[in-house]
C-alpha atoms as a PDB file:
ATOM      1  CA  MET A   1       0.000   0.000   0.000  1.00  0.00           C
ATOM      2  CA  THR A   2       1.128   3.541  -0.571  1.00  0.00           C
ATOM      3  CA  ILE A   3      -0.013   6.763   1.066  1.00  0.00           C
ATOM      4  CA  ASP A   4       1.783   9.146  -1.273  1.00  0.00           C
ATOM      5  CA  ASN A   5       4.741   9.102  -3.651  1.00  0.00           C
ATOM      6  CA  ASP A   6       7.294   9.309  -0.839  1.00  0.00           C
ATOM      7  CA  PHE A   7       5.939   6.794   1.641  1.00  0.00           C
ATOM      8  CA  VAL A   8       5.322   3.055   1.310  1.00  0.00           C
ATOM      9  CA  TRP A   9       3.326   1.434   4.106  1.00  0.00           C
ATOM     10  CA  ARG A  10       4.843  -1.719   5.579  1.00  0.00           C
ATOM     11  CA  GLY A  11       2.486  -2.024   8.540  1.00  0.00           C
ATOM     12  CA  GLU A  12       0.476  -4.929   9.777  1.00  0.00           C
ATOM     13  CA  THR A  13      -3.170  -3.986   9.472  1.00  0.00           C
ATOM     14  CA  GLU A  14      -5.597  -1.909   7.489  1.00  0.00           C
ATOM     15  CA  LYS A  15      -6.551  -0.127  10.726  1.00  0.00           C
ATOM     16  CA  GLU A  16      -2.936   1.019  11.220  1.00  0.00           C
ATOM     17  CA  PHE A  17      -2.778   2.151   7.589  1.00  0.00           C
ATOM     18  CA  GLN A  18      -5.985   4.172   8.011  1.00  0.00           C
ATOM     19  CA  ALA A  19      -4.704   5.806  11.209  1.00  0.00           C
ATOM     20  CA  LEU A  20      -1.439   6.793   9.529  1.00  0.00           C
ATOM     21  CA  SER A  21      -3.343   8.159   6.526  1.00  0.00           C
ATOM     22  CA  GLU A  22      -5.383  10.363   8.853  1.00  0.00           C
ATOM     23  CA  VAL A  23      -2.236  11.616  10.618  1.00  0.00           C
ATOM     24  CA  LEU A  24      -0.660  12.540   7.293  1.00  0.00           C
ATOM     25  CA  GLN A  25      -3.842  14.326   6.166  1.00  0.00           C
ATOM     26  CA  LEU A  26      -3.855  16.337   9.396  1.00  0.00           C
ATOM     27  CA  LYS A  27      -0.138  17.088   8.965  1.00  0.00           C
ATOM     28  CA  SER A  28      -0.809  18.446   5.485  1.00  0.00           C
ATOM     29  CA  LEU A  29      -3.683  20.614   6.691  1.00  0.00           C
ATOM     30  CA  LEU A  30      -1.693  21.915   9.650  1.00  0.00           C
ATOM     31  CA  GLN A  31       1.322  22.630   7.441  1.00  0.00           C
ATOM     32  CA  LYS A  32      -0.847  24.767   5.127  1.00  0.00           C
ATOM     33  CA  HIS A  33      -2.150  26.793   8.085  1.00  0.00           C
ATOM     34  CA  VAL A  34       1.314  27.247   9.599  1.00  0.00           C
ATOM     35  CA  GLU A  35       2.757  28.377   6.266  1.00  0.00           C
ATOM     36  CA  ALA A  36      -0.178  30.764   5.809  1.00  0.00           C
ATOM     37  CA  LEU A  37       0.815  32.385   9.103  1.00  0.00           C
ATOM     38  CA  GLY A  38       4.257  33.126   7.662  1.00  0.00           C
ATOM     39  CA  PHE A  39       6.360  30.337   9.131  1.00  0.00           C
ATOM     40  CA  ASP A  40       8.971  28.689   6.930  1.00  0.00           C
ATOM     41  CA  ALA A  41       8.105  25.040   7.439  1.00  0.00           C
ATOM     42  CA  PHE A  42       6.415  22.518   9.663  1.00  0.00           C
ATOM     43  CA  ALA A  43       7.448  18.877   9.670  1.00  0.00           C
ATOM     44  CA  PHE A  44       6.560  15.688  11.452  1.00  0.00           C
ATOM     45  CA  PHE A  45       9.295  13.178  12.083  1.00  0.00           C
ATOM     46  CA  GLY A  46       8.291   9.595  12.753  1.00  0.00           C
ATOM     47  CA  SER A  47      10.076   6.651  14.218  1.00  0.00           C
ATOM     48  CA  ALA A  48      10.078   3.196  12.662  1.00  0.00           C
ATOM     49  CA  SER A  49       7.349   2.209  15.116  1.00  0.00           C
ATOM     50  CA  GLY A  50       4.981   4.734  13.546  1.00  0.00           C
ATOM     51  CA  ALA A  51       4.984   7.222  16.444  1.00  0.00           C
ATOM     52  CA  PHE A  52       5.028  10.776  15.159  1.00  0.00           C
ATOM     53  CA  TYR A  53       6.589  13.720  16.904  1.00  0.00           C
ATOM     54  CA  PRO A  54       5.797  17.275  15.765  1.00  0.00           C
ATOM     55  CA  THR A  55       8.693  19.649  15.293  1.00  0.00           C
ATOM     56  CA  ALA A  56       8.237  23.198  14.072  1.00  0.00           C
ATOM     57  CA  TYR A  57      10.814  25.491  12.531  1.00  0.00           C
ATOM     58  CA  PHE A  58      10.066  29.188  12.690  1.00  0.00           C
ATOM     59  CA  SER A  59      11.552  32.122  10.827  1.00  0.00           C
ATOM     60  CA  LEU A  60      12.313  34.979  13.171  1.00  0.00           C
END
């Protein structure tokens, strides 16, 4: 299964795949709002276990 061009899902269940899809959709929406506020970038970095940690970079 693939979520987008840059990510190939290697998880165990459809439920996990759906949850990750929702996280990535929220990330995309949040990134658009953050960029609209004038920040340079907003990225989520995940571990191999699928846990995602938000990290924001701001232009000052």
